[in-house]
Amino acid sequence: MNRPLSNPTRRELLRRGAALGLAQPAMSGLGGLGLSLAAMGPAAAASTGGYKALVCIFLTGGNDAYNTLLATDSASWAAYNAARETSAEGIALAAPGTPAQQSGSLHARLGGVLPISPINAQGRTLALHPTLGAVRNLFAAQRLACVSNVGPLSGPTTKTAFLAGTAPKPPKLFSHNDQQSVWQSFSAEGTTRGWGGLMADRVLSANSKSMFTSVSVSGNAVWLSGQGARPYQLAPTGAIHIGGSDGTVYGSAAVRQRMVALMRGTRVDSVAQREHAAVVGRSVDADLLLSGALPGAGAGPWGTGGLGVGQPDPMLQFRDPETNTLMPNPLAAQLQAVARMVAARGTLGMARQVFFVTLPGFDTHDLQPSRHTRLMAQLAHGLSYFDNVTTAMGVDDFVTTFTASDFGRTLAANGDGSDHGWGGHHFVMGGAVRGGDIYGKLPAYGLSDGKGGFNSADQLQGGSLLPTTSVEAYAATLGKWFGLTDSELLSVLPGLSAWNYSQRNLGFMAA
């Protein structure tokens, strides 16, 4: 039985730090690990059977949900076209069944949007962007679900209350940095803990090397940070080394060893230096662990073996819809690194992991047809690639991938682009997903009043969607599958208390 940490001894903290696989002092400054463990207590000992992983794909910049998942019933399509075909550079997609043209605009050359048949269509007809053919296939195979009109909400909100200023709203709505942070942590920019990391806190003790519990393949992400969980940054190619990949600095192993020794040490009794030395030590130790555990890029179903130096892996390339040429897909490269980490789970002794990857470029104020089309093609290829890989690895039932983004965008066009919105639609993929269906209420499209307003209870200024599904409910549904109890979910996601039980689990995950 674990000892209480209300008044922990130094030996106890060191013991727990060692169990977490962290080579650093147990009690350090600047919010160090020791204080984090003391605050976390035994909550990390969540019951976790088998292996499970959550993979967040963050669509950075604000994905245009209106051109991702579209309502195509006659009233919705008329409202969609009225708002989006406002100029010669209109951003409306072609109607379902429209044949691809040999010339003209990119949207005309793509052909019509791709109809889908949800289990429960909510009385609507629906379609996906023309480049999301692979996503349509995953949806039809019931390996992917769509979650409608998700956004940060403090509680159920109506348009009337929002316009009257009586409804709470997220801080600094429509700001990129702040809404990225709100999506990941429910607080504006500057917060230090995200819901992915707080979920990871509950499972740290289940992992032998818990430094690899929260893993980013895309730099810093507050979503991965908890009280005890600290993000480990991985490059798409593998561990980030001090010095060259051959273990040298300036061609010398001795120089690297001396540099590492200097970086691990401190010359004065400085909290900052101790913290820096601990971070360096953690990085070096992680590099050593991964070098023996992480399989090569071409060593499994995630890559092509036998490639020459500098030769691109065809599995990581997508076809650019505008140029019809094969191009490297940075999303697929990041997901390959995730797959390799999942493959190393047994060697590293991992039971639960959370991963963060990104696809940037979604701030489509202009040139949206070409920019968004390319991004949708990258997303479709990345999702299909990762589903094929996890299936071949036999882990698809244990790895759930989901999308997130700063916000949605306006229905109203601003020429050849769209502006910042609020709610948006998202995808969830994996063998444990109840796919082939739409979860959450589909929004009604309205017509513009000529002054920026829209005559729909679901649309605000510019046709921005007023969310009807909270990020907390989206997160809670994922967290329940991940293994958290109801009380743990309320602790990680305190905003859930504003919603009744039926709105806390959206039902898109199998038990």
PDB file of C-alpha atoms in Angstrom, residues 17 45 132 182 187 237 247 312 316 319 371 375 394 402 420 461 505:
ATOM      1  CA  GLY A  17      10.537   9.562  -8.346  1.00  0.00           C
ATOM      2  CA  ALA A  45      -2.805   4.769  -8.959  1.00  0.00           C
ATOM      3  CA  LEU A 132     -11.758  13.286 -47.679  1.00  0.00           C
ATOM      4  CA  VAL A 182      -8.777  26.987 -23.825  1.00  0.00           C
ATOM      5  CA  SER A 187      -7.944  28.525 -19.504  1.00  0.00           C
ATOM      6  CA  THR A 237      12.611  10.823 -36.689  1.00  0.00           C
ATOM      7  CA  GLY A 247      26.641  10.172 -30.374  1.00  0.00           C
ATOM      8  CA  PRO A 312      11.407   9.723 -49.047  1.00  0.00           C
ATOM      9  CA  LEU A 316       4.473   9.178 -45.764  1.00  0.00           C
ATOM     10  CA  ARG A 319      -1.050  13.487 -53.407  1.00  0.00           C
ATOM     11  CA  ARG A 371      -4.984  25.891 -48.728  1.00  0.00           C
ATOM     12  CA  LEU A 375      -4.876  20.361 -45.628  1.00  0.00           C
ATOM     13  CA  GLY A 394      -2.874  -5.259 -33.832  1.00  0.00           C
ATOM     14  CA  PHE A 402      -9.203  12.480 -32.352  1.00  0.00           C
ATOM     15  CA  HIS A 420     -12.546  33.110 -36.932  1.00  0.00           C
ATOM     16  CA  GLN A 461     -22.311  36.966 -36.224  1.00  0.00           C
ATOM     17  CA  ASN A 505     -20.750  10.917 -22.272  1.00  0.00           C
TER      18      ASN A 505
END
